PDB file of C-alpha atoms in Angstrom:
ATOM      1  CA  UNK B   8     -10.017 -14.199  11.851  1.00 31.00           C
ATOM      2  CA  UNK B   9     -10.906 -14.079   8.166  1.00 40.00           C
ATOM      3  CA  UNK B  10      -8.852 -15.024   5.371  1.00 48.00           C
ATOM      4  CA  UNK B  11      -7.797 -11.418   4.631  1.00 52.00           C
ATOM      5  CA  UNK B  12      -6.076 -11.384   8.034  1.00 61.00           C
ATOM      6  CA  UNK B  13      -3.991 -14.401   6.955  1.00 78.00           C
ATOM      7  CA  UNK B  14      -2.342 -12.785   3.870  1.00 88.00           C
ATOM      8  CA  UNK B  15       1.192 -11.138   3.635  1.00 92.00           C
ATOM      9  CA  UNK B  16       0.672  -7.558   2.649  1.00 94.00           C
ATOM     10  CA  UNK B  17       4.282  -6.928   1.634  1.00 94.00           C
ATOM     11  CA  UNK B  18       4.554  -5.523  -1.876  1.00 95.00           C
ATOM     12  CA  UNK B  19       0.762  -5.497  -2.341  1.00 96.00           C
ATOM     13  CA  UNK B  20      -1.509  -2.517  -3.164  1.00 97.00           C
ATOM     14  CA  UNK B  21      -3.893  -2.221  -0.288  1.00 96.00           C
ATOM     15  CA  UNK B  22      -7.230  -0.355  -0.138  1.00 95.00           C
ATOM     16  CA  UNK B  23      -7.403   2.083   2.759  1.00 94.00           C
ATOM     17  CA  UNK B  24     -10.770   2.077   4.595  1.00 94.00           C
ATOM     18  CA  UNK B  25     -12.799   5.138   4.098  1.00 90.00           C
ATOM     19  CA  UNK B  26     -13.308   5.146   7.844  1.00 89.00           C
ATOM     20  CA  UNK B  27      -9.566   5.840   8.217  1.00 89.00           C
ATOM     21  CA  UNK B  28      -9.612   9.085   6.266  1.00 82.00           C
ATOM     22  CA  UNK B  29     -11.589  12.334   5.969  1.00 81.00           C
ATOM     23  CA  UNK B  30     -14.590  12.258   3.703  1.00 79.00           C
ATOM     24  CA  UNK B  31     -12.955  14.649   1.254  1.00 76.00           C
ATOM     25  CA  UNK B  32     -10.345  12.048   0.542  1.00 74.00           C
ATOM     26  CA  UNK B  33     -12.740   9.393  -0.451  1.00 73.00           C
ATOM     27  CA  UNK B  34     -11.310   8.515  -3.898  1.00 80.00           C
ATOM     28  CA  UNK B  35      -8.972   6.003  -5.267  1.00 79.00           C
ATOM     29  CA  UNK B  36      -6.168   8.341  -5.454  1.00 88.00           C
ATOM     30  CA  UNK B  37      -6.066   8.477  -1.719  1.00 90.00           C
ATOM     31  CA  UNK B  38      -7.084   4.991  -0.923  1.00 94.00           C
ATOM     32  CA  UNK B  39      -4.446   2.899  -2.870  1.00 96.00           C
ATOM     33  CA  UNK B  40      -1.338   2.272  -0.896  1.00 96.00           C
ATOM     34  CA  UNK B  41       1.724   0.063  -1.660  1.00 97.00           C
ATOM     35  CA  UNK B  42       2.641  -1.875   1.626  1.00 96.00           C
ATOM     36  CA  UNK B  43       6.374  -1.841   1.900  1.00 95.00           C
ATOM     37  CA  UNK B  44       7.392  -3.054   5.398  1.00 94.00           C
ATOM     38  CA  UNK B  45       6.596  -3.420   9.056  1.00 92.00           C
ATOM     39  CA  UNK B  46       5.274  -6.157  11.378  1.00 90.00           C
ATOM     40  CA  UNK B  47       1.749  -5.317  10.061  1.00 90.00           C
ATOM     41  CA  UNK B  48       2.579  -6.697   6.755  1.00 92.00           C
ATOM     42  CA  UNK B  49       2.771 -10.199   8.150  1.00 90.00           C
ATOM     43  CA  UNK B  50      -0.222 -12.158   9.480  1.00 85.00           C
ATOM     44  CA  UNK B  51      -0.010 -13.494  12.929  1.00 80.00           C
ATOM     45  CA  UNK B  52       2.534 -11.074  14.353  1.00 80.00           C
ATOM     46  CA  UNK B  53       2.127  -8.986  17.408  1.00 79.00           C
ATOM     47  CA  UNK B  54       2.847  -5.764  15.622  1.00 79.00           C
ATOM     48  CA  UNK B  55       0.075  -4.064  13.514  1.00 88.00           C
ATOM     49  CA  UNK B  56       2.083  -1.237  12.057  1.00 94.00           C
ATOM     50  CA  UNK B  57       3.130  -1.070   8.498  1.00 95.00           C
ATOM     51  CA  UNK B  58       4.831   1.451   6.250  1.00 96.00           C
ATOM     52  CA  UNK B  59       3.230   2.293   2.903  1.00 97.00           C
ATOM     53  CA  UNK B  60       3.260   4.743   0.017  1.00 96.00           C
ATOM     54  CA  UNK B  61       0.191   6.277  -1.411  1.00 95.00           C
ATOM     55  CA  UNK B  62      -0.068   5.654  -5.135  1.00 96.00           C
ATOM     56  CA  UNK B  63      -1.987   9.014  -5.663  1.00 94.00           C
ATOM     57  CA  UNK B  64       0.333  11.256  -3.883  1.00 93.00           C
ATOM     58  CA  UNK B  65       3.533   9.544  -3.195  1.00 94.00           C
ATOM     59  CA  UNK B  66       3.153  10.221   0.529  1.00 94.00           C
ATOM     60  CA  UNK B  67       4.763   7.773   2.842  1.00 95.00           C
ATOM     61  CA  UNK B  68       2.984   6.916   6.103  1.00 95.00           C
ATOM     62  CA  UNK B  69       2.645   4.456   8.866  1.00 95.00           C
ATOM     63  CA  UNK B  70      -0.761   2.755   9.189  1.00 95.00           C
ATOM     64  CA  UNK B  71      -2.105  -0.152  11.250  1.00 93.00           C
ATOM     65  CA  UNK B  72      -2.978  -3.358   9.406  1.00 92.00           C
ATOM     66  CA  UNK B  73      -6.537  -2.819  10.476  1.00 91.00           C
ATOM     67  CA  UNK B  74      -6.881   0.546   8.546  1.00 94.00           C
ATOM     68  CA  UNK B  75      -7.085  -1.461   5.238  1.00 94.00           C
ATOM     69  CA  UNK B  76     -10.040  -3.284   3.868  1.00 93.00           C
ATOM     70  CA  UNK B  77      -8.056  -5.610   1.700  1.00 93.00           C
ATOM     71  CA  UNK B  78      -5.675  -6.118  -1.226  1.00 95.00           C
ATOM     72  CA  UNK B  79      -6.509  -4.567  -4.628  1.00 95.00           C
ATOM     73  CA  UNK B  80      -6.443  -7.250  -7.321  1.00 95.00           C
ATOM     74  CA  UNK B  81      -4.031  -6.382  -9.995  1.00 92.00           C
ATOM     75  CA  UNK B  82      -6.588  -6.708 -12.811  1.00 95.00           C
ATOM     76  CA  UNK B  83      -8.674  -3.866 -11.243  1.00 95.00           C
ATOM     77  CA  UNK B  84      -5.804  -1.427 -10.843  1.00 96.00           C
ATOM     78  CA  UNK B  85      -6.591   1.816 -12.721  1.00 96.00           C
ATOM     79  CA  UNK B  86      -4.156   2.741 -15.376  1.00 96.00           C
ATOM     80  CA  UNK B  87      -2.774   5.734 -13.408  1.00 95.00           C
ATOM     81  CA  UNK B  88      -2.160   3.469 -10.415  1.00 96.00           C
ATOM     82  CA  UNK B  89      -0.240   0.906 -12.615  1.00 96.00           C
ATOM     83  CA  UNK B  90       2.057   3.807 -13.692  1.00 95.00           C
ATOM     84  CA  UNK B  91       2.654   5.115 -10.171  1.00 95.00           C
ATOM     85  CA  UNK B  92       3.298   1.485  -8.859  1.00 94.00           C
ATOM     86  CA  UNK B  93       5.985   0.929 -11.475  1.00 94.00           C
ATOM     87  CA  UNK B  94       7.520   4.319 -10.576  1.00 92.00           C
ATOM     88  CA  UNK B  95       7.609   3.407  -6.844  1.00 90.00           C
ATOM     89  CA  UNK B  96       8.961  -0.055  -7.488  1.00 88.00           C
ATOM     90  CA  UNK B  97      11.689   1.008  -9.976  1.00 87.00           C
ATOM     91  CA  UNK B  98      15.136   0.458  -8.607  1.00 76.00           C
ATOM     92  CA  UNK B  99      16.431   3.592  -7.033  1.00 64.00           C
ATOM     93  CA  UNK B 100      19.709   4.699  -8.447  1.00 57.00           C
ATOM     94  CA  UNK B 101      22.155   5.385  -5.695  1.00 58.00           C
ATOM     95  CA  UNK B 102      24.257   7.938  -7.524  1.00 56.00           C
ATOM     96  CA  UNK B 103      26.442   8.491 -10.491  1.00 59.00           C
ATOM     97  CA  UNK B 104      28.160   5.387 -11.993  1.00 58.00           C
ATOM     98  CA  UNK B 105      31.413   5.250 -13.902  1.00 58.00           C
ATOM     99  CA  UNK B 106      31.602   3.059 -16.927  1.00 61.00           C
ATOM    100  CA  UNK B 107      35.087   1.557 -17.167  1.00 58.00           C
TER     101      UNK B 107
END
């Protein structure tokens, strides 16, 4: 098992393997996903499934841990991906609030 298999993926931007997608989707907009939850986020668990959000489209999907080739280092994130990541990670407002 390599060191990549020993990392916790929760909250990390992952790079989807080009072999897990159609050739027409081989671009960074389709390959960068934010891992959010699932047993596949954690190394050494029996579950491989993880739930992630695509930074390019906002699509949410279930993937297997093995579909990803690694974690994208923050310093290499394109500017558009940084903006999308902030949008996804921004606290969700649950509804109208009253100021008393």
